[in-house]
CSV table of N, CA, C and O in Angstrom, one decimal:
chain,number,residue,atom,x,y,z
R,1079,MET,N,0.8,-1.2,0.0
R,1079,MET,CA,0.0,0.0,0.0
R,1079,MET,C,0.9,1.2,0.0
R,1079,MET,O,1.7,1.4,0.9
R,1080,PRO,N,0.8,2.1,-1.0
R,1080,PRO,CA,1.6,3.3,-1.1
R,1080,PRO,C,1.3,4.3,0.1
R,1080,PRO,O,0.1,4.4,0.4
R,1081,SER,N,2.3,4.9,0.6
R,1081,SER,CA,2.1,5.9,1.7
R,1081,SER,C,1.9,7.2,1.0
R,1081,SER,O,2.5,7.6,0.1
R,1082,SER,N,1.1,8.0,1.6
R,1082,SER,CA,0.9,9.4,1.1
R,1082,SER,C,1.8,10.3,2.0
R,1082,SER,O,1.8,10.1,3.2
R,1083,PRO,N,2.4,11.3,1.4
R,1083,PRO,CA,3.2,12.2,2.2
R,1083,PRO,C,2.4,13.1,3.1
R,1083,PRO,O,1.3,13.4,2.8
R,1084,GLN,N,2.9,13.3,4.3
R,1084,GLN,CA,2.2,14.2,5.2
R,1084,GLN,C,2.2,15.6,4.8
R,1084,GLN,O,1.3,16.4,5.1
R,1085,HIS,N,3.3,16.0,4.1
R,1085,HIS,CA,3.4,17.4,3.6
R,1085,HIS,C,3.5,17.4,2.1
R,1085,HIS,O,4.3,16.7,1.5
R,1086,PRO,N,2.6,18.1,1.4
R,1086,PRO,CA,2.7,18.1,-0.1
R,1086,PRO,C,3.9,18.7,-0.5
R,1086,PRO,O,4.5,19.6,0.1
R,1087,ALA,N,4.4,18.3,-1.7
R,1087,ALA,CA,5.6,19.0,-2.3
R,1087,ALA,C,5.3,20.4,-2.6
R,1087,ALA,O,4.2,20.8,-2.9
R,1088,PRO,N,6.3,21.3,-2.4
R,1088,PRO,CA,6.1,22.7,-2.6
R,1088,PRO,C,5.8,22.9,-4.1
R,1088,PRO,O,6.3,22.3,-5.0
R,1089,THR,N,4.9,23.9,-4.4
R,1089,THR,CA,4.6,24.3,-5.7
R,1089,THR,C,5.6,25.3,-6.2
R,1089,THR,O,6.3,25.9,-5.4
R,1090,PRO,N,5.8,25.5,-7.5
R,1090,PRO,CA,6.7,26.5,-8.0
R,1090,PRO,C,6.5,27.9,-7.3
R,1090,PRO,O,7.4,28.6,-7.0
R,1091,SER,N,5.2,28.3,-7.1
R,1091,SER,CA,5.0,29.6,-6.5
R,1091,SER,C,5.5,29.6,-5.0
R,1091,SER,O,6.0,30.6,-4.5
R,1092,ASP,N,5.4,28.5,-4.3
R,1092,ASP,CA,5.9,28.4,-2.9
R,1092,ASP,C,7.4,28.5,-2.9
R,1092,ASP,O,8.0,29.2,-2.1
R,1093,LEU,N,8.1,27.9,-3.9
R,1093,LEU,CA,9.5,28.0,-4.0
R,1093,LEU,C,10.0,29.4,-4.3
R,1093,LEU,O,10.9,29.9,-3.6
R,1094,SER,N,9.3,30.1,-5.1
R,1094,SER,CA,9.7,31.5,-5.4
R,1094,SER,C,9.5,32.4,-4.1
R,1094,SER,O,10.3,33.3,-3.9
R,1095,GLY,N,8.5,32.1,-3.4
R,1095,GLY,CA,8.3,32.8,-2.1
R,1095,GLY,C,9.4,32.5,-1.1
R,1095,GLY,O,9.9,33.4,-0.4
R,1096,ALA,N,9.8,31.3,-1.1
R,1096,ALA,CA,10.9,30.9,-0.2
R,1096,ALA,C,12.2,31.5,-0.6
R,1096,ALA,O,13.0,32.0,0.2
R,1097,VAL,N,12.4,31.5,-1.9
R,1097,VAL,CA,13.7,32.1,-2.4
R,1097,VAL,C,13.7,33.6,-2.1
R,1097,VAL,O,14.7,34.2,-1.7
R,1098,ALA,N,12.5,34.3,-2.3
R,1098,ALA,CA,12.4,35.7,-2.0
R,1098,ALA,C,12.7,36.0,-0.5
R,1098,ALA,O,13.3,37.0,-0.2
R,1099,GLU,N,12.1,35.1,0.3
R,1099,GLU,CA,12.3,35.3,1.8
R,1099,GLU,C,13.8,35.1,2.1
R,1099,GLU,O,14.4,35.9,2.9
R,1100,ASP,N,14.4,34.1,1.5
R,1100,ASP,CA,15.9,33.9,1.8
R,1100,ASP,C,16.7,35.0,1.4
R,1100,ASP,O,17.6,35.5,2.0
R,1101,LEU,N,16.4,35.6,0.2
R,1101,LEU,CA,17.1,36.7,-0.3
R,1101,LEU,C,16.9,37.9,0.6
R,1101,LEU,O,17.9,38.7,0.9
R,1102,ALA,N,15.7,38.1,1.1
R,1102,ALA,CA,15.4,39.3,2.0
R,1102,ALA,C,16.3,39.1,3.3
R,1102,ALA,O,16.8,40.1,3.8
R,1103,LEU,N,16.3,37.9,3.8
R,1103,LEU,CA,17.1,37.6,5.0
R,1103,LEU,C,18.6,37.9,4.8
R,1103,LEU,O,19.3,38.4,5.6
R,1104,TYR,N,19.1,37.4,3.6
R,1104,TYR,CA,20.5,37.6,3.2
R,1104,TYR,C,20.8,39.1,3.1
R,1104,TYR,O,21.8,39.6,3.6
R,1105,ARG,N,19.9,39.8,2.5
R,1105,ARG,CA,20.1,41.3,2.3
R,1105,ARG,C,20.1,41.9,3.7
R,1105,ARG,O,21.0,42.8,3.9
R,1106,GLU,N,19.2,41.5,4.5
R,1106,GLU,CA,19.1,42.1,5.9
R,1106,GLU,C,20.4,41.9,6.7
R,1106,GLU,O,20.9,42.7,7.5
R,1107,LYS,N,21.0,40.7,6.5
R,1107,LYS,CA,22.3,40.4,7.2
R,1107,LYS,C,23.3,41.4,6.9
R,1107,LYS,O,24.0,41.9,7.8
R,1108,PHE,N,23.4,41.8,5.6
R,1108,PHE,CA,24.4,42.8,5.3
R,1108,PHE,C,24.0,44.2,5.7
R,1108,PHE,O,24.8,45.0,6.1
R,1109,ARG,N,22.7,44.5,5.6
R,1109,ARG,CA,22.2,45.8,6.0
R,1109,ARG,C,22.5,46.1,7.4
R,1109,ARG,O,22.9,47.2,7.8
R,1110,LEU,N,22.3,45.1,8.3
R,1110,LEU,CA,22.5,45.3,9.7
R,1110,LEU,C,24.0,45.5,10.1
R,1110,LEU,O,24.3,46.1,11.2
R,1111,ARG,N,24.9,45.2,9.2
R,1111,ARG,CA,26.3,45.4,9.5
R,1111,ARG,C,26.8,46.8,9.1
R,1111,ARG,O,27.9,47.2,9.4
R,1112,LEU,N,26.0,47.5,8.3
R,1112,LEU,CA,26.5,48.8,7.8
R,1112,LEU,C,26.8,49.8,8.9
R,1112,LEU,O,26.1,49.8,9.9
R,1113,PRO,N,27.8,50.6,8.6
R,1113,PRO,CA,28.0,51.7,9.5
R,1113,PRO,C,26.9,52.8,9.4
R,1113,PRO,O,26.2,52.8,8.3
R,1114,GLY,N,26.7,53.6,10.3
R,1114,GLY,CA,25.7,54.7,10.2
R,1114,GLY,C,26.1,55.7,9.1
R,1114,GLY,O,25.2,56.3,8.5
R,1115,SER,N,27.3,55.8,8.9
R,1115,SER,CA,27.8,56.8,7.9
R,1115,SER,C,29.2,56.3,7.3
R,1115,SER,O,29.9,55.6,8.1
R,1116,LEU,N,29.5,56.7,6.1
R,1116,LEU,CA,30.8,56.3,5.6
R,1116,LEU,C,31.9,57.0,6.4
R,1116,LEU,O,33.1,56.6,6.4
R,1117,ASN,N,31.6,58.1,7.0
R,1117,ASN,CA,32.6,58.9,7.8
R,1117,ASN,C,33.1,58.1,9.0
R,1117,ASN,O,34.1,58.5,9.6
R,1118,GLU,N,32.4,57.0,9.4
R,1118,GLU,CA,32.8,56.1,10.5
R,1118,GLU,C,34.0,55.2,10.1
R,1118,GLU,O,34.6,54.6,10.9
R,1119,LEU,N,34.3,55.1,8.8
R,1119,LEU,CA,35.3,54.2,8.3
R,1119,LEU,C,36.7,54.9,8.3
R,1119,LEU,O,37.0,55.8,7.5
R,1120,HIS,N,37.5,54.4,9.3
R,1120,HIS,CA,38.8,55.0,9.5
R,1120,HIS,C,39.9,53.9,9.5
R,1120,HIS,O,40.9,54.0,10.2
R,1121,GLY,N,39.7,52.9,8.6
R,1121,GLY,CA,40.7,51.8,8.6
R,1121,GLY,C,42.0,52.2,8.0
R,1121,GLY,O,42.2,53.3,7.5
R,1122,PRO,N,43.0,51.3,8.0
R,1122,PRO,CA,44.3,51.6,7.5
R,1122,PRO,C,44.3,51.8,6.0
R,1122,PRO,O,43.5,51.3,5.2
R,1123,THR,N,45.2,52.7,5.5
R,1123,THR,CA,45.4,53.0,4.1
R,1123,THR,C,46.8,52.6,3.6
R,1123,THR,O,47.1,52.7,2.4
R,1124,GLN,N,47.7,52.1,4.6
R,1124,GLN,CA,49.0,51.7,4.2
R,1124,GLN,C,49.5,50.7,5.2
R,1124,GLN,O,48.9,50.4,6.2
R,1125,GLY,N,50.6,50.0,4.8
R,1125,GLY,CA,51.2,49.0,5.6
R,1125,GLY,C,50.6,47.6,5.4
R,1125,GLY,O,49.8,47.4,4.4
R,1126,ILE,N,50.9,46.7,6.3
R,1126,ILE,CA,50.3,45.3,6.2
R,1126,ILE,C,49.1,45.2,7.1
R,1126,ILE,O,49.2,45.7,8.3
R,1127,VAL,N,48.1,44.7,6.6
R,1127,VAL,CA,46.8,44.5,7.4
R,1127,VAL,C,46.6,43.0,7.6
R,1127,VAL,O,46.5,42.3,6.6
R,1128,ASP,N,46.5,42.6,8.9
R,1128,ASP,CA,46.2,41.2,9.2
R,1128,ASP,C,44.7,41.1,9.6
R,1128,ASP,O,44.3,41.8,10.5
R,1129,LEU,N,44.0,40.3,8.9
R,1129,LEU,CA,42.6,40.1,9.2
R,1129,LEU,C,42.4,38.9,10.2
R,1129,LEU,O,43.1,37.9,10.1
R,1130,PRO,N,41.5,39.0,11.1
R,1130,PRO,CA,41.2,37.8,12.0
R,1130,PRO,C,40.6,36.7,11.2
R,1130,PRO,O,40.0,36.9,10.1
R,1131,LEU,N,40.6,35.5,11.7
R,1131,LEU,CA,40.2,34.3,11.0
R,1131,LEU,C,38.6,34.3,10.8
R,1131,LEU,O,38.2,33.7,9.8
R,1132,HIS,N,37.9,35.0,11.5
R,1132,HIS,CA,36.4,35.0,11.3
R,1132,HIS,C,36.1,35.8,9.9
R,1132,HIS,O,35.0,35.6,9.4
R,1133,MET,N,37.1,36.5,9.4
R,1133,MET,CA,36.9,37.2,8.1
R,1133,MET,C,37.7,36.4,7.0
R,1133,MET,O,37.3,36.2,5.9
R,1134,ALA,N,38.9,36.1,7.4
R,1134,ALA,CA,39.8,35.5,6.4
R,1134,ALA,C,39.9,34.0,6.6
R,1134,ALA,O,41.0,33.4,6.6
R,1135,TRP,N,38.8,33.3,6.7
R,1135,TRP,CA,38.7,31.9,7.0
R,1135,TRP,C,39.1,31.0,5.8
R,1135,TRP,O,39.4,29.9,6.0
R,1136,SER,N,39.1,31.6,4.6
R,1136,SER,CA,39.3,30.7,3.5
R,1136,SER,C,40.4,31.1,2.5
R,1136,SER,O,40.5,30.6,1.4
R,1137,GLY,N,41.2,32.0,3.0
R,1137,GLY,CA,42.3,32.5,2.1
R,1137,GLY,C,43.3,33.3,2.8
R,1137,GLY,O,43.7,33.0,3.9
R,1138,MET,N,43.8,34.3,2.2
R,1138,MET,CA,44.9,35.2,2.7
R,1138,MET,C,44.4,35.8,4.0
R,1138,MET,O,43.2,36.1,4.2
R,1139,THR,N,45.4,36.0,4.9
R,1139,THR,CA,45.1,36.7,6.2
R,1139,THR,C,45.8,38.0,6.3
R,1139,THR,O,45.5,38.9,7.1
R,1140,SER,N,46.9,38.2,5.5
R,1140,SER,CA,47.7,39.4,5.5
R,1140,SER,C,47.6,40.1,4.1
R,1140,SER,O,47.8,39.4,3.1
R,1141,TYR,N,47.4,41.4,4.1
R,1141,TYR,CA,47.3,42.1,2.9
R,1141,TYR,C,48.3,43.3,3.0
R,1141,TYR,O,48.3,44.1,3.9
R,1142,ASP,N,49.0,43.5,1.9
R,1142,ASP,CA,49.9,44.7,1.7
R,1142,ASP,C,49.1,45.8,1.0
R,1142,ASP,O,48.8,45.7,-0.1
R,1143,MET,N,48.9,46.9,1.8
R,1143,MET,CA,48.1,48.0,1.2
R,1143,MET,C,48.8,48.7,0.1
R,1143,MET,O,48.1,49.4,-0.7
R,1144,SER,N,50.1,48.5,-0.1
R,1144,SER,CA,50.7,49.1,-1.2
R,1144,SER,C,50.5,48.4,-2.6
R,1144,SER,O,50.9,48.9,-3.6
R,1145,LYS,N,49.9,47.2,-2.5
R,1145,LYS,CA,49.7,46.4,-3.7
R,1145,LYS,C,48.2,46.5,-4.0
R,1145,LYS,O,47.4,46.0,-3.3
R,1146,PRO,N,47.9,47.1,-5.2
R,1146,PRO,CA,46.5,47.3,-5.5
R,1146,PRO,C,45.6,46.0,-5.5
R,1146,PRO,O,44.5,46.1,-5.0
R,1147,ARG,N,46.1,44.9,-6.0
R,1147,ARG,CA,45.3,43.7,-6.0
R,1147,ARG,C,45.0,43.2,-4.6
R,1147,ARG,O,43.9,42.7,-4.2
R,1148,GLN,N,46.0,43.3,-3.7
R,1148,GLN,CA,45.8,42.9,-2.3
R,1148,GLN,C,44.8,43.8,-1.6
R,1148,GLN,O,44.0,43.4,-0.8
R,1149,ARG,N,45.0,45.1,-1.9
R,1149,ARG,CA,44.1,46.1,-1.3
R,1149,ARG,C,42.7,45.8,-1.7
R,1149,ARG,O,41.8,45.9,-0.8
R,1150,MET,N,42.5,45.6,-2.9
R,1150,MET,CA,41.1,45.3,-3.4
R,1150,MET,C,40.6,44.0,-2.8
R,1150,MET,O,39.4,43.9,-2.4
R,1151,GLY,N,41.5,43.0,-2.7
R,1151,GLY,CA,41.1,41.7,-2.0
R,1151,GLY,C,40.7,41.9,-0.6
R,1151,GLY,O,39.7,41.3,-0.1
R,1152,LEU,N,41.4,42.7,0.1
R,1152,LEU,CA,41.1,43.0,1.5
R,1152,LEU,C,39.7,43.6,1.6
R,1152,LEU,O,38.9,43.2,2.4
R,1153,TYR,N,39.4,44.6,0.8
R,1153,TYR,CA,38.1,45.3,0.8
R,1153,TYR,C,37.0,44.3,0.5
R,1153,TYR,O,35.9,44.3,1.1
R,1154,ARG,N,37.2,43.5,-0.5
R,1154,ARG,CA,36.2,42.5,-0.9
R,1154,ARG,C,35.9,41.6,0.2
R,1154,ARG,O,34.8,41.3,0.5
R,1155,THR,N,36.9,41.1,0.9
R,1155,THR,CA,36.8,40.2,2.0
R,1155,THR,C,36.1,40.8,3.1
R,1155,THR,O,35.1,40.2,3.7
R,1156,VAL,N,36.4,42.0,3.5
R,1156,VAL,CA,35.8,42.7,4.6
R,1156,VAL,C,34.3,43.0,4.3
R,1156,VAL,O,33.5,42.8,5.2
R,1157,LEU,N,34.0,43.4,3.1
R,1157,LEU,CA,32.6,43.7,2.8
R,1157,LEU,C,31.8,42.4,2.9
R,1157,LEU,O,30.6,42.5,3.3
R,1158,HIS,N,32.3,41.3,2.5
R,1158,HIS,CA,31.5,40.1,2.5
R,1158,HIS,C,31.5,39.4,3.9
R,1158,HIS,O,30.5,38.9,4.3
R,1159,GLU,N,32.6,39.4,4.6
R,1159,GLU,CA,32.8,38.6,5.8
R,1159,GLU,C,32.8,39.5,7.1
R,1159,GLU,O,32.7,38.9,8.2
R,1160,GLY,N,33.1,40.7,7.0
R,1160,GLY,CA,33.2,41.6,8.2
R,1160,GLY,C,31.9,41.8,8.9
R,1160,GLY,O,30.8,41.8,8.3
R,1161,LEU,N,32.0,41.9,10.2
R,1161,LEU,CA,30.9,42.2,11.1
R,1161,LEU,C,30.8,43.7,11.3
R,1161,LEU,O,31.7,44.4,10.9
R,1162,ARG,N,29.8,44.1,11.9
R,1162,ARG,CA,29.6,45.6,12.1
R,1162,ARG,C,30.8,46.3,12.7
R,1162,ARG,O,31.1,47.4,12.2
R,1163,ASP,N,31.4,45.7,13.7
R,1163,ASP,CA,32.6,46.4,14.3
R,1163,ASP,C,33.8,46.3,13.5
R,1163,ASP,O,34.8,47.1,13.6
R,1164,ASP,N,33.9,45.4,12.5
R,1164,ASP,CA,35.0,45.2,11.6
R,1164,ASP,C,35.1,46.3,10.6
R,1164,ASP,O,36.2,46.7,10.2
R,1165,LEU,N,33.9,46.8,10.1
R,1165,LEU,CA,33.9,47.7,9.0
R,1165,LEU,C,34.7,49.0,9.3
R,1165,LEU,O,35.6,49.4,8.5
R,1166,PRO,N,34.4,49.7,10.4
R,1166,PRO,CA,35.2,50.9,10.6
R,1166,PRO,C,36.7,50.6,10.9
R,1166,PRO,O,37.5,51.5,10.6
R,1167,ARG,N,37.0,49.5,11.4
R,1167,ARG,CA,38.4,49.1,11.7
R,1167,ARG,C,39.2,48.8,10.5
R,1167,ARG,O,40.4,49.1,10.5
R,1168,TYR,N,38.6,48.2,9.5
R,1168,TYR,CA,39.4,47.8,8.3
R,1168,TYR,C,39.1,48.5,7.0
R,1168,TYR,O,39.9,48.4,6.1
R,1169,LEU,N,38.0,49.3,7.0
R,1169,LEU,CA,37.7,50.1,5.7
R,1169,LEU,C,38.0,51.5,6.0
R,1169,LEU,O,37.7,52.0,7.1
R,1170,ASP,N,38.4,52.2,5.0
R,1170,ASP,CA,38.7,53.7,5.0
R,1170,ASP,C,37.7,54.3,4.0
R,1170,ASP,O,37.6,53.9,2.9
R,1171,ARG,N,37.0,55.4,4.5
R,1171,ARG,CA,36.0,56.0,3.7
R,1171,ARG,C,36.6,56.5,2.3
R,1171,ARG,O,36.0,56.1,1.3
R,1172,ASP,N,37.7,57.2,2.3
R,1172,ASP,CA,38.2,57.8,1.0
R,1172,ASP,C,38.7,56.6,0.1
R,1172,ASP,O,38.5,56.7,-1.1
R,1173,LEU,N,39.3,55.6,0.7
R,1173,LEU,CA,39.8,54.5,-0.1
R,1173,LEU,C,38.6,53.7,-0.7
R,1173,LEU,O,38.6,53.3,-1.8
R,1174,LEU,N,37.5,53.5,0.1
R,1174,LEU,CA,36.4,52.8,-0.4
R,1174,LEU,C,35.7,53.6,-1.5
R,1174,LEU,O,35.4,53.0,-2.6
R,1175,LEU,N,35.6,54.9,-1.4
R,1175,LEU,CA,35.1,55.7,-2.5
R,1175,LEU,C,35.9,55.6,-3.8
R,1175,LEU,O,35.4,55.5,-4.9
R,1176,GLN,N,37.2,55.6,-3.6
R,1176,GLN,CA,38.2,55.5,-4.7
R,1176,GLN,C,38.1,54.1,-5.4
R,1176,GLN,O,38.0,54.0,-6.6
R,1177,LEU,N,38.0,53.0,-4.6
R,1177,LEU,CA,38.0,51.7,-5.1
R,1177,LEU,C,36.6,51.2,-5.7
R,1177,LEU,O,36.5,50.3,-6.5
R,1178,TRP,N,35.5,51.9,-5.2
R,1178,TRP,CA,34.2,51.4,-5.5
R,1178,TRP,C,33.8,51.1,-6.9
R,1178,TRP,O,33.2,50.1,-7.2
R,1179,PRO,N,34.2,52.0,-7.9
R,1179,PRO,CA,33.8,51.6,-9.3
R,1179,PRO,C,34.3,50.3,-9.7
R,1179,PRO,O,33.5,49.6,-10.5
R,1180,VAL,N,35.4,49.8,-9.3
R,1180,VAL,CA,35.9,48.5,-9.7
R,1180,VAL,C,35.4,47.5,-8.6
R,1180,VAL,O,35.0,46.4,-9.0
R,1181,LEU,N,35.5,47.8,-7.4
R,1181,LEU,CA,35.2,46.9,-6.3
R,1181,LEU,C,33.7,46.4,-6.4
R,1181,LEU,O,33.5,45.2,-6.1
R,1182,ARG,N,32.9,47.3,-6.8
R,1182,ARG,CA,31.4,46.9,-6.9
R,1182,ARG,C,31.2,45.7,-7.9
R,1182,ARG,O,30.3,45.0,-7.9
R,1183,THR,N,32.2,45.6,-8.9
R,1183,THR,CA,32.1,44.5,-9.8
R,1183,THR,C,32.6,43.2,-9.3
R,1183,THR,O,32.4,42.1,-9.8
R,1184,LEU,N,33.3,43.3,-8.1
R,1184,LEU,CA,34.0,42.1,-7.5
R,1184,LEU,C,33.2,41.5,-6.3
R,1184,LEU,O,33.4,40.4,-5.9
R,1185,VAL,N,32.2,42.3,-5.8
R,1185,VAL,CA,31.4,41.8,-4.7
R,1185,VAL,C,30.1,41.3,-5.3
R,1185,VAL,O,29.7,41.6,-6.4
R,1186,GLY,N,29.4,40.5,-4.5
R,1186,GLY,CA,28.1,40.0,-4.9
R,1186,GLY,C,27.1,41.1,-5.1
R,1186,GLY,O,27.2,42.1,-4.5
R,1187,ARG,N,26.1,40.7,-5.8
R,1187,ARG,CA,25.0,41.7,-6.1
R,1187,ARG,C,24.3,42.2,-4.9
R,1187,ARG,O,24.0,43.4,-4.7
R,1188,THR,N,24.1,41.3,-3.9
R,1188,THR,CA,23.4,41.7,-2.7
R,1188,THR,C,24.3,42.7,-1.9
R,1188,THR,O,23.8,43.8,-1.4
R,1189,VAL,N,25.6,42.5,-1.7
R,1189,VAL,CA,26.5,43.4,-1.0
R,1189,VAL,C,26.5,44.7,-1.8
R,1189,VAL,O,26.3,45.8,-1.2
R,1190,ARG,N,26.6,44.7,-3.1
R,1190,ARG,CA,26.7,45.9,-3.9
R,1190,ARG,C,25.4,46.7,-3.7
R,1190,ARG,O,25.4,47.9,-3.4
R,1191,THR,N,24.2,46.1,-3.8
R,1191,THR,CA,22.9,46.8,-3.7
R,1191,THR,C,22.7,47.4,-2.3
R,1191,THR,O,22.3,48.5,-2.2
R,1192,VAL,N,23.1,46.6,-1.3
R,1192,VAL,CA,22.9,47.1,0.1
R,1192,VAL,C,23.7,48.3,0.3
R,1192,VAL,O,23.3,49.3,0.9
R,1193,TRP,N,25.0,48.3,-0.1
R,1193,TRP,CA,25.9,49.5,0.1
R,1193,TRP,C,25.5,50.7,-0.7
R,1193,TRP,O,25.5,51.8,-0.2
R,1194,GLU,N,25.1,50.4,-2.0
R,1194,GLU,CA,24.7,51.6,-2.8
R,1194,GLU,C,23.4,52.2,-2.4
R,1194,GLU,O,23.1,53.4,-2.5
R,1195,ASP,N,22.5,51.3,-1.9
R,1195,ASP,CA,21.2,51.8,-1.4
R,1195,ASP,C,21.4,52.7,-0.2
R,1195,ASP,O,20.7,53.7,0.0
R,1196,ALA,N,22.3,52.2,0.7
R,1196,ALA,CA,22.5,53.0,2.0
R,1196,ALA,C,23.4,54.2,1.8
R,1196,ALA,O,23.2,55.2,2.5
R,1197,PHE,N,24.3,54.2,0.8
R,1197,PHE,CA,25.2,55.3,0.6
R,1197,PHE,C,25.2,55.7,-0.9
R,1197,PHE,O,26.0,55.2,-1.7
R,1198,PRO,N,24.3,56.6,-1.3
R,1198,PRO,CA,24.2,57.0,-2.7
R,1198,PRO,C,25.5,57.5,-3.3
R,1198,PRO,O,25.6,57.5,-4.5
R,1199,GLN,N,26.4,58.0,-2.4
R,1199,GLN,CA,27.6,58.6,-3.0
R,1199,GLN,C,28.4,57.5,-3.6
R,1199,GLN,O,29.2,57.7,-4.5
R,1200,LEU,N,28.2,56.2,-3.2
R,1200,LEU,CA,28.9,55.1,-3.9
R,1200,LEU,C,28.4,54.9,-5.3
R,1200,LEU,O,29.2,54.8,-6.2
R,1201,ALA,N,27.1,54.9,-5.4
R,1201,ALA,CA,26.5,54.7,-6.7
R,1201,ALA,C,26.8,55.9,-7.6
R,1201,ALA,O,27.1,55.7,-8.8
R,1202,SER,N,26.9,57.1,-7.1
R,1202,SER,CA,27.2,58.3,-7.9
R,1202,SER,C,28.7,58.2,-8.4
R,1202,SER,O,29.0,58.7,-9.4
R,1203,ARG,N,29.6,57.6,-7.6
R,1203,ARG,CA,31.0,57.4,-8.0
R,1203,ARG,C,31.0,56.5,-9.2
R,1203,ARG,O,31.8,56.7,-10.1
R,1204,THR,N,30.2,55.5,-9.2
R,1204,THR,CA,30.1,54.6,-10.3
R,1204,THR,C,29.7,55.3,-11.6
R,1204,THR,O,30.3,55.1,-12.6
R,1205,ARG,N,28.6,56.1,-11.5
R,1205,ARG,CA,28.2,56.8,-12.7
R,1205,ARG,C,29.2,57.8,-13.1
R,1205,ARG,O,29.4,58.0,-14.3
R,1206,ALA,N,29.9,58.4,-12.2
R,1206,ALA,CA,31.0,59.4,-12.6
R,1206,ALA,C,32.1,58.7,-13.3
R,1206,ALA,O,32.8,59.3,-14.2
R,1207,ALA,N,32.4,57.5,-12.9
R,1207,ALA,CA,33.6,56.8,-13.5
R,1207,ALA,C,33.3,56.2,-14.8
R,1207,ALA,O,34.1,55.9,-15.6
R,1208,ALA,N,32.0,56.1,-15.1
R,1208,ALA,CA,31.6,55.5,-16.4
R,1208,ALA,C,31.8,56.4,-17.6
R,1208,ALA,O,31.9,57.5,-17.6
């Protein structure tokens, strides 16, 4: 005798609702980490920067700020993995604004959207660079 499932399989519309909810939660995770203002970002602009393992868990832990690729990698890592207290410590406002036109292409869509929605000056930097 075939058994009937206790819970019916989700329909395509249920899946899209679940995906939308997951995306909203993912976006909120990054939104809650944002500083109140870009002026709070006073991270290093030179020297060697060592990231803690909770951010650099899958790759480099030391970044040489004099090397453009490493500097960009540091910012990408901090934007994706940094917690609220990490952002002012490791990001610098002026450097973020300078790097943003390229950096925005290296971060995920959700990170890019959250930062540009919160800080229109980032989006305007992108338009000015185009």
